[in-house]
Amino acid sequence: MASQAGSRRVDLTTGPVSRTLLVFALPTLASNVLQSLNGSINSVWVGRFLGEGALAATANANIIMFLLFSAVFGFGMAATVMVGQAMGRRDLDAARAAFGSALGFCFGLSIVVAISGWIAAPMILHALATPGPAFDFALTYLRVIFTAMPASLLSVMIMMGLRGAGDSITPLWFMILSVVLDSGLNPLFIRGLGPVPAMGIAGSAAATAVAGYISLCAMLFYIYRKDLPLRLRGAEFAYLIPSRAQLSTIVVKGFPMGLQMIVISTAGLIMIGLVNREGLMTSAAYGAAQQLWTYLQMPAMAIGAAVSAMAAQNIGAGRWDRVNGITWRGMLFNVVMTGSLIGLMLAFDRPVLALFLGSNSAAIDVARHMQFLASWSFMLFGLTMVLFGTMRSNGVVFAPLLILILALYPMRLGFYHLAYPALGADAIWLSFPVGSLTSLALAGAFYLHGGWRNTKLMVPPDEEECREQTNAATEPTGRMAPTG
């Protein structure tokens, strides 16, 4: 009898491409939307209870959080692809080894991030030119958030590994739990009630930390209670100490993938600094607009991740005949989803922005103006992410990184510096479509003519190391079989 865990895993190498991709991608999209909705709800609480200075502080802190999650995203994507290709080959032991190695590596990294982030928080905020009225808020918020880093980063890694195994439903359930806890605890911790003291902006960050740790513990309990395919037992716990071959692949492939997101987020940090120089009103407007732009990125990130996991399983199974179809359908889904969101956002932007800024805030008109100039570029961004998702499913990581560097620095920032004397702040908003057009053109050319299909994901392991691993991991569940 097939186990409940086995029934949860979707075989991404069979069935109609469009339906399989859509069914797999929608829970990931729902998870991303919920995560963004959680951030937006928390921003509403902060803006309404604590004012524009606190809202600007969270915008400055959140871009730093994105920077940190970007690093883990790369290692998580490397694990997703390794797990996906192993599942496509029907090699469950290799999937668990890749998952365990990524998890152990991420745990050590998260501890380093939490400690160093707490210490370096003031220097980071000074480097961002955080406005004076927002600085103390941002420092308090950021330091508390750093205490949540181990739970947050490990949760991201586990969810990405599960998706690589074809399970996008389990991560959704625990994203729902985290969002319900975080959004519910935010007003309680900010304002206080009964024995719970009013903690101000520190309460918002504390709510995120509490929700993260509870959700992580519940997810681990569920994985073992349901005996999901990637759970580790007995001798498999040794996989938490990465082997030379696994660590090499995670770092060599994962670091450039993470660097792609870091390039995006550091460009965002520079943008924050440029926006902050326009004054507190523009900074608050940009913080509100960022909340809406986060939703515009959700289809791109979800579909890109789904394309990557699905293509990886098909490459592992030798089903190259399905890979192009996965890519083109992913691009079509992105156009439909992102285009619809852009239309809705622009149609109802004033009442939505009022949630963050208050209905009488002069920052609403500033935010609306920047949205009309920049929002459509996120559709182009989504198409690029789908192309990158397919390429990274075969271990191609350096070409996408170079494309992003060229698009965001010489092109986007170069356009800003050249156009600012004539356009003023509009040069910031118009630089978004300039960078997106460049990255899409270069990604499309490389996908069609770059020879990325010839790359191999895994480096060949040392023969002696391979023999040692074979002797150490003799549990029969290493073969692909129903578990439970």
CSV table of C-alpha atoms in Angstrom, one decimal, residues 33-399:
chain,number,residue,atom,x,y,z
A,33,VAL,CA,1.2,35.4,-1.6
A,34,LEU,CA,0.5,34.5,2.0
A,35,GLN,CA,4.0,35.5,3.0
A,36,SER,CA,3.6,38.8,1.2
A,37,LEU,CA,0.2,39.3,2.7
A,38,ASN,CA,1.6,38.7,6.1
A,39,GLY,CA,4.2,41.4,5.5
A,40,SER,CA,1.6,43.8,4.2
A,41,ILE,CA,-0.7,43.2,7.2
A,42,ASN,CA,2.2,43.7,9.6
A,43,SER,CA,3.0,47.0,7.7
A,44,VAL,CA,-0.6,48.1,8.2
A,45,TRP,CA,-0.3,47.5,11.9
A,46,VAL,CA,3.0,49.3,12.1
A,47,GLY,CA,1.9,52.3,10.0
A,48,ARG,CA,-1.4,52.7,11.7
A,49,PHE,CA,-0.2,52.2,15.3
A,50,LEU,CA,3.3,53.7,15.1
A,51,GLY,CA,3.3,56.2,12.1
A,52,GLU,CA,5.2,56.8,8.9
A,53,GLY,CA,8.6,56.8,10.5
A,54,ALA,CA,8.2,53.3,11.8
A,55,LEU,CA,6.8,52.2,8.4
A,56,ALA,CA,9.9,53.6,6.7
A,57,ALA,CA,12.0,51.8,9.2
A,58,THR,CA,10.5,48.4,8.3
A,59,ALA,CA,11.1,49.1,4.6
A,60,ASN,CA,14.8,49.7,5.3
A,61,ALA,CA,15.0,46.6,7.5
A,62,ASN,CA,13.0,44.3,5.1
A,63,ILE,CA,15.4,44.9,2.2
A,64,ILE,CA,18.2,43.7,4.5
A,65,MET,CA,16.1,40.6,5.3
A,66,PHE,CA,15.7,40.0,1.6
A,67,LEU,CA,19.4,40.2,1.2
A,68,LEU,CA,19.9,37.5,3.8
A,69,PHE,CA,17.2,35.2,2.5
A,70,SER,CA,18.8,35.6,-1.0
A,71,ALA,CA,21.9,33.8,0.2
A,72,VAL,CA,19.9,30.9,1.6
A,73,PHE,CA,17.7,30.9,-1.5
A,74,GLY,CA,20.8,30.0,-3.6
A,75,PHE,CA,21.7,27.1,-1.4
A,76,GLY,CA,18.1,26.0,-1.2
A,77,MET,CA,17.8,26.1,-5.0
A,78,ALA,CA,20.9,24.0,-5.3
A,79,ALA,CA,19.3,21.5,-2.9
A,80,THR,CA,16.0,21.7,-4.8
A,81,VAL,CA,17.7,20.9,-8.1
A,82,MET,CA,19.8,18.1,-6.6
A,83,VAL,CA,16.7,16.6,-4.9
A,84,GLY,CA,14.7,17.0,-8.0
A,85,GLN,CA,17.2,15.3,-10.3
A,86,ALA,CA,17.6,12.5,-7.8
A,87,MET,CA,13.9,11.9,-7.5
A,88,GLY,CA,13.7,11.9,-11.3
A,89,ARG,CA,16.3,9.1,-11.3
A,90,ARG,CA,14.3,7.3,-8.6
A,91,ASP,CA,17.2,7.6,-6.2
A,92,LEU,CA,15.7,8.4,-2.8
A,93,ASP,CA,18.9,8.0,-0.9
A,94,ALA,CA,20.7,10.6,-3.0
A,95,ALA,CA,17.7,12.9,-2.5
A,96,ARG,CA,18.0,12.5,1.3
A,97,ALA,CA,21.7,13.0,1.2
A,98,ALA,CA,21.3,16.3,-0.8
A,99,PHE,CA,18.6,17.5,1.5
A,100,GLY,CA,20.5,16.6,4.7
A,101,SER,CA,23.6,18.3,3.5
A,102,ALA,CA,21.8,21.5,2.6
A,103,LEU,CA,20.0,21.5,5.9
A,104,GLY,CA,23.2,21.0,8.0
A,105,PHE,CA,25.0,23.7,6.1
A,106,CYS,CA,22.1,26.1,6.4
A,107,PHE,CA,21.8,25.6,10.2
A,108,GLY,CA,25.5,26.6,10.7
A,109,LEU,CA,25.1,29.6,8.4
A,110,SER,CA,21.9,30.8,10.1
A,111,ILE,CA,23.7,30.9,13.5
A,112,VAL,CA,26.5,33.0,12.0
A,113,VAL,CA,24.0,35.3,10.4
A,114,ALA,CA,22.0,35.9,13.6
A,115,ILE,CA,25.0,36.8,15.7
A,116,SER,CA,26.8,38.9,13.1
A,117,GLY,CA,23.6,40.7,12.1
A,118,TRP,CA,22.8,41.7,15.6
A,119,ILE,CA,26.3,43.2,16.0
A,120,ALA,CA,26.4,44.9,12.6
A,121,ALA,CA,22.8,46.3,12.5
A,122,PRO,CA,23.8,49.9,13.2
A,123,MET,CA,26.5,50.0,10.5
A,124,ILE,CA,24.1,48.4,8.0
A,125,LEU,CA,21.4,51.1,8.6
A,126,HIS,CA,24.0,53.9,8.4
A,127,ALA,CA,25.2,52.5,5.1
A,128,LEU,CA,21.6,52.7,3.8
A,129,ALA,CA,21.3,56.3,4.8
A,130,THR,CA,18.3,55.5,6.9
A,131,PRO,CA,16.4,58.7,7.7
A,132,GLY,CA,17.0,60.0,11.2
A,133,PRO,CA,13.4,59.8,12.4
A,134,ALA,CA,13.3,56.1,11.3
A,135,PHE,CA,16.7,55.0,12.5
A,136,ASP,CA,15.9,54.0,16.1
A,137,PHE,CA,12.8,52.2,15.0
A,138,ALA,CA,14.8,50.3,12.3
A,139,LEU,CA,17.6,49.3,14.7
A,140,THR,CA,15.2,47.9,17.3
A,141,TYR,CA,13.1,46.0,14.6
A,142,LEU,CA,16.2,44.7,12.8
A,143,ARG,CA,17.9,43.3,15.9
A,144,VAL,CA,14.8,41.4,17.1
A,145,ILE,CA,14.3,40.0,13.6
A,146,PHE,CA,17.9,38.7,13.6
A,147,THR,CA,17.0,36.5,16.5
A,148,ALA,CA,14.4,34.8,14.2
A,149,MET,CA,16.9,34.0,11.5
A,150,PRO,CA,17.7,30.4,12.4
A,151,ALA,CA,14.0,29.4,12.3
A,152,SER,CA,13.2,31.5,9.2
A,153,LEU,CA,16.2,30.2,7.2
A,154,LEU,CA,15.8,26.6,8.1
A,155,SER,CA,12.1,26.8,7.3
A,156,VAL,CA,12.9,28.1,3.8
A,157,MET,CA,15.4,25.3,3.2
A,158,ILE,CA,13.0,22.6,4.3
A,159,MET,CA,10.2,24.0,2.2
A,160,MET,CA,12.4,24.2,-0.9
A,161,GLY,CA,13.7,20.6,-0.4
A,162,LEU,CA,10.1,19.4,-0.1
A,163,ARG,CA,9.2,21.1,-3.4
A,164,GLY,CA,12.2,19.5,-5.1
A,165,ALA,CA,10.7,16.2,-4.1
A,166,GLY,CA,7.4,17.1,-5.7
A,167,ASP,CA,5.5,18.2,-2.6
A,168,SER,CA,4.3,21.8,-2.8
A,169,ILE,CA,1.3,21.2,-0.5
A,170,THR,CA,3.1,20.6,2.9
A,171,PRO,CA,5.0,23.9,2.7
A,172,LEU,CA,1.7,25.7,2.1
A,173,TRP,CA,0.1,24.4,5.3
A,174,PHE,CA,3.0,25.6,7.4
A,175,MET,CA,3.1,28.9,5.6
A,176,ILE,CA,-0.5,29.3,6.6
A,177,LEU,CA,0.3,28.5,10.2
A,178,SER,CA,3.2,31.0,10.3
A,179,VAL,CA,1.1,33.8,8.7
A,180,VAL,CA,-1.9,33.3,11.0
A,181,LEU,CA,0.4,33.4,14.1
A,182,ASP,CA,2.5,36.4,12.9
A,183,SER,CA,-0.4,38.6,11.7
A,184,GLY,CA,-2.4,37.7,14.8
A,185,LEU,CA,0.4,38.3,17.3
A,186,ASN,CA,1.5,41.6,15.7
A,187,PRO,CA,-1.2,43.9,17.1
A,188,LEU,CA,-1.1,42.1,20.4
A,189,PHE,CA,2.6,42.6,20.9
A,190,ILE,CA,2.7,46.1,19.5
A,191,ARG,CA,-0.1,47.5,21.6
A,192,GLY,CA,-0.1,45.1,24.5
A,193,LEU,CA,-3.1,43.5,26.2
A,194,GLY,CA,-3.6,42.2,29.7
A,195,PRO,CA,-0.3,40.6,30.9
A,196,VAL,CA,1.3,41.2,27.5
A,197,PRO,CA,3.2,44.5,27.6
A,198,ALA,CA,3.2,47.0,24.8
A,199,MET,CA,6.5,46.6,22.9
A,200,GLY,CA,6.0,49.0,20.0
A,201,ILE,CA,8.0,48.1,16.9
A,202,ALA,CA,10.0,45.5,18.8
A,203,GLY,CA,6.6,43.7,19.2
A,204,SER,CA,6.1,43.4,15.5
A,205,ALA,CA,9.5,41.7,15.1
A,206,ALA,CA,8.9,39.5,18.2
A,207,ALA,CA,5.7,38.3,16.6
A,208,THR,CA,7.6,37.2,13.5
A,209,ALA,CA,10.1,35.4,15.6
A,210,VAL,CA,7.6,33.5,17.7
A,211,ALA,CA,5.6,32.5,14.6
A,212,GLY,CA,8.7,31.3,12.9
A,213,TYR,CA,9.9,29.0,15.7
A,214,ILE,CA,6.5,27.5,16.3
A,215,SER,CA,6.0,26.9,12.6
A,216,LEU,CA,9.4,25.2,12.2
A,217,CYS,CA,8.8,22.9,15.1
A,218,ALA,CA,5.4,22.0,13.9
A,219,MET,CA,6.7,21.3,10.4
A,220,LEU,CA,9.4,19.0,11.6
A,221,PHE,CA,6.9,17.1,13.8
A,222,TYR,CA,4.6,16.7,10.8
A,223,ILE,CA,7.4,15.5,8.5
A,224,TYR,CA,8.2,12.7,10.9
A,225,ARG,CA,4.6,12.0,11.9
A,226,LYS,CA,3.7,11.4,8.2
A,227,ASP,CA,7.0,9.8,7.3
A,228,LEU,CA,7.5,12.1,4.3
A,229,PRO,CA,10.1,10.9,1.8
A,230,LEU,CA,12.9,13.3,2.8
A,231,ARG,CA,12.9,12.6,6.6
A,232,LEU,CA,16.2,11.4,8.0
A,233,ARG,CA,16.5,8.4,10.4
A,234,GLY,CA,19.3,6.4,11.9
A,235,ALA,CA,22.5,6.4,9.8
A,236,GLU,CA,20.9,9.0,7.6
A,237,PHE,CA,21.5,11.7,10.2
A,238,ALA,CA,25.1,11.6,9.1
A,239,TYR,CA,23.9,13.4,5.9
A,240,LEU,CA,23.6,16.6,8.1
A,241,ILE,CA,27.4,16.8,7.9
A,242,PRO,CA,27.9,17.4,4.2
A,243,SER,CA,30.2,15.1,2.2
A,244,ARG,CA,32.9,16.7,0.1
A,245,ALA,CA,30.9,16.1,-3.2
A,246,GLN,CA,27.6,17.4,-1.7
A,247,LEU,CA,29.1,20.4,-0.1
A,248,SER,CA,31.0,21.2,-3.3
A,249,THR,CA,27.8,21.1,-5.4
A,250,ILE,CA,25.8,23.1,-2.8
A,251,VAL,CA,28.4,25.9,-2.6
A,252,VAL,CA,29.6,25.9,-6.2
A,253,LYS,CA,26.1,25.9,-7.7
A,254,GLY,CA,24.3,27.5,-4.8
A,255,PHE,CA,26.5,30.5,-4.2
A,256,PRO,CA,26.0,31.9,-7.7
A,257,MET,CA,22.3,31.3,-7.5
A,258,GLY,CA,22.2,33.1,-4.2
A,259,LEU,CA,24.4,35.8,-5.6
A,260,GLN,CA,21.7,36.3,-8.3
A,261,MET,CA,19.3,37.3,-5.6
A,262,ILE,CA,21.9,39.2,-3.7
A,263,VAL,CA,22.6,41.2,-6.9
A,264,ILE,CA,18.9,42.0,-7.1
A,265,SER,CA,18.7,42.9,-3.4
A,266,THR,CA,21.9,45.0,-3.3
A,267,ALA,CA,20.6,46.9,-6.3
A,268,GLY,CA,17.5,47.4,-4.2
A,269,LEU,CA,19.6,48.6,-1.3
A,270,ILE,CA,21.2,51.2,-3.6
A,271,MET,CA,17.7,52.2,-4.7
A,272,ILE,CA,16.6,52.6,-1.1
A,273,GLY,CA,19.6,54.9,-0.5
A,274,LEU,CA,18.6,56.9,-3.6
A,275,VAL,CA,15.0,57.1,-2.5
A,276,ASN,CA,16.0,58.1,1.1
A,277,ARG,CA,17.8,61.1,-0.4
A,278,GLU,CA,14.5,62.3,-1.8
A,279,GLY,CA,13.2,62.8,1.7
A,280,LEU,CA,11.0,61.0,4.2
A,281,MET,CA,7.8,61.5,2.2
A,282,THR,CA,9.2,59.7,-0.8
A,283,SER,CA,10.8,57.0,1.4
A,284,ALA,CA,7.4,56.3,3.0
A,285,ALA,CA,5.7,56.2,-0.4
A,286,TYR,CA,8.3,53.8,-1.7
A,287,GLY,CA,7.8,51.6,1.4
A,288,ALA,CA,4.1,51.3,0.6
A,289,ALA,CA,4.7,50.8,-3.2
A,290,GLN,CA,7.2,48.0,-2.3
A,291,GLN,CA,4.4,46.2,-0.5
A,292,LEU,CA,2.4,46.1,-3.7
A,293,TRP,CA,5.4,45.3,-5.9
A,294,THR,CA,6.1,42.3,-3.7
A,295,TYR,CA,2.8,40.8,-4.9
A,296,LEU,CA,3.8,41.5,-8.5
A,297,GLN,CA,6.9,39.4,-8.0
A,298,MET,CA,5.1,36.4,-6.6
A,299,PRO,CA,4.0,34.7,-9.8
A,300,ALA,CA,7.5,35.1,-11.2
A,301,MET,CA,9.1,33.6,-8.1
A,302,ALA,CA,6.6,30.8,-7.8
A,303,ILE,CA,6.5,29.8,-11.4
A,304,GLY,CA,10.3,30.1,-11.7
A,305,ALA,CA,10.7,27.8,-8.7
A,306,ALA,CA,8.1,25.3,-10.1
A,307,VAL,CA,9.7,25.3,-13.5
A,308,SER,CA,13.1,24.6,-11.9
A,309,ALA,CA,11.9,21.7,-9.8
A,310,MET,CA,9.8,20.2,-12.6
A,311,ALA,CA,12.6,20.6,-15.2
A,312,ALA,CA,15.1,19.1,-12.8
A,313,GLN,CA,13.0,16.0,-12.3
A,314,ASN,CA,12.6,15.6,-16.0
A,315,ILE,CA,16.3,16.1,-16.7
A,316,GLY,CA,17.1,13.5,-14.0
A,317,ALA,CA,14.6,11.1,-15.7
A,318,GLY,CA,16.2,11.8,-19.1
A,319,ARG,CA,12.9,13.5,-20.4
A,320,TRP,CA,14.5,16.3,-22.3
A,321,ASP,CA,11.6,16.2,-24.7
A,322,ARG,CA,9.4,17.9,-22.0
A,323,VAL,CA,11.9,20.7,-20.9
A,324,ASN,CA,11.1,23.2,-23.6
A,325,GLY,CA,7.4,22.8,-23.1
A,326,ILE,CA,7.8,23.4,-19.3
A,327,THR,CA,9.6,26.7,-20.1
A,328,TRP,CA,7.2,28.1,-22.6
A,329,ARG,CA,4.2,27.2,-20.5
A,330,GLY,CA,5.8,28.8,-17.5
A,331,MET,CA,6.3,32.0,-19.4
A,332,LEU,CA,2.7,32.0,-20.6
A,333,PHE,CA,1.4,31.5,-17.0
A,334,ASN,CA,3.6,34.3,-15.8
A,335,VAL,CA,2.3,36.8,-18.4
A,336,VAL,CA,-1.3,35.9,-17.5
A,337,MET,CA,-0.9,36.0,-13.8
A,338,THR,CA,1.5,39.0,-13.5
A,339,GLY,CA,-0.4,41.0,-16.1
A,340,SER,CA,-3.7,40.5,-14.3
A,341,LEU,CA,-2.1,41.6,-11.0
A,342,ILE,CA,-0.7,44.7,-12.6
A,343,GLY,CA,-4.1,45.6,-14.0
A,344,LEU,CA,-5.8,45.2,-10.6
A,345,MET,CA,-3.2,47.0,-8.7
A,346,LEU,CA,-3.3,50.1,-11.0
A,347,ALA,CA,-7.1,50.1,-11.0
A,348,PHE,CA,-7.4,50.1,-7.2
A,349,ASP,CA,-4.1,51.6,-6.0
A,350,ARG,CA,-5.4,54.6,-4.1
A,351,PRO,CA,-7.5,52.6,-1.5
A,352,VAL,CA,-4.9,50.0,-1.1
A,353,LEU,CA,-2.1,52.5,-0.6
A,354,ALA,CA,-4.3,54.2,2.0
A,355,LEU,CA,-4.1,51.1,4.1
A,356,PHE,CA,-0.4,51.7,4.6
A,357,LEU,CA,-0.2,55.4,4.6
A,358,GLY,CA,-3.6,56.6,5.8
A,359,SER,CA,-6.2,58.1,3.5
A,360,ASN,CA,-5.1,61.7,4.0
A,361,SER,CA,-1.3,61.2,3.5
A,362,ALA,CA,0.3,63.2,0.7
A,363,ALA,CA,2.6,60.2,0.1
A,364,ILE,CA,-0.2,58.4,-1.7
A,365,ASP,CA,0.1,60.5,-4.8
A,366,VAL,CA,3.9,60.0,-4.8
A,367,ALA,CA,3.4,56.2,-4.5
A,368,ARG,CA,0.8,56.2,-7.3
A,369,HIS,CA,3.1,58.1,-9.7
A,370,MET,CA,6.0,55.7,-9.1
A,371,GLN,CA,3.8,52.7,-9.6
A,372,PHE,CA,2.5,53.9,-13.0
A,373,LEU,CA,6.1,54.3,-14.2
A,374,ALA,CA,7.6,51.1,-12.9
A,375,SER,CA,5.0,48.4,-12.3
A,376,TRP,CA,4.8,46.9,-15.8
A,377,SER,CA,8.5,46.0,-15.7
A,378,PHE,CA,7.6,43.1,-13.3
A,379,MET,CA,6.1,41.2,-16.2
A,380,LEU,CA,9.4,41.2,-18.0
A,381,PHE,CA,11.2,40.3,-14.7
A,382,GLY,CA,8.9,37.2,-14.5
A,383,LEU,CA,9.7,36.0,-18.0
A,384,THR,CA,13.4,36.3,-17.1
A,385,MET,CA,12.9,34.3,-13.9
A,386,VAL,CA,11.3,31.4,-15.8
A,387,LEU,CA,14.2,31.2,-18.3
A,388,PHE,CA,16.7,31.3,-15.3
A,389,GLY,CA,14.6,28.6,-13.6
A,390,THR,CA,15.0,26.2,-16.5
A,391,MET,CA,18.7,26.8,-16.9
A,392,ARG,CA,19.5,26.4,-13.2
A,393,SER,CA,17.6,23.1,-13.2
A,394,ASN,CA,20.6,21.7,-15.1
A,395,GLY,CA,23.2,23.5,-12.9
A,396,VAL,CA,23.7,26.6,-15.1
A,397,VAL,CA,24.3,29.4,-12.7
A,398,PHE,CA,27.0,31.8,-13.9
A,399,ALA,CA,25.4,33.1,-17.1
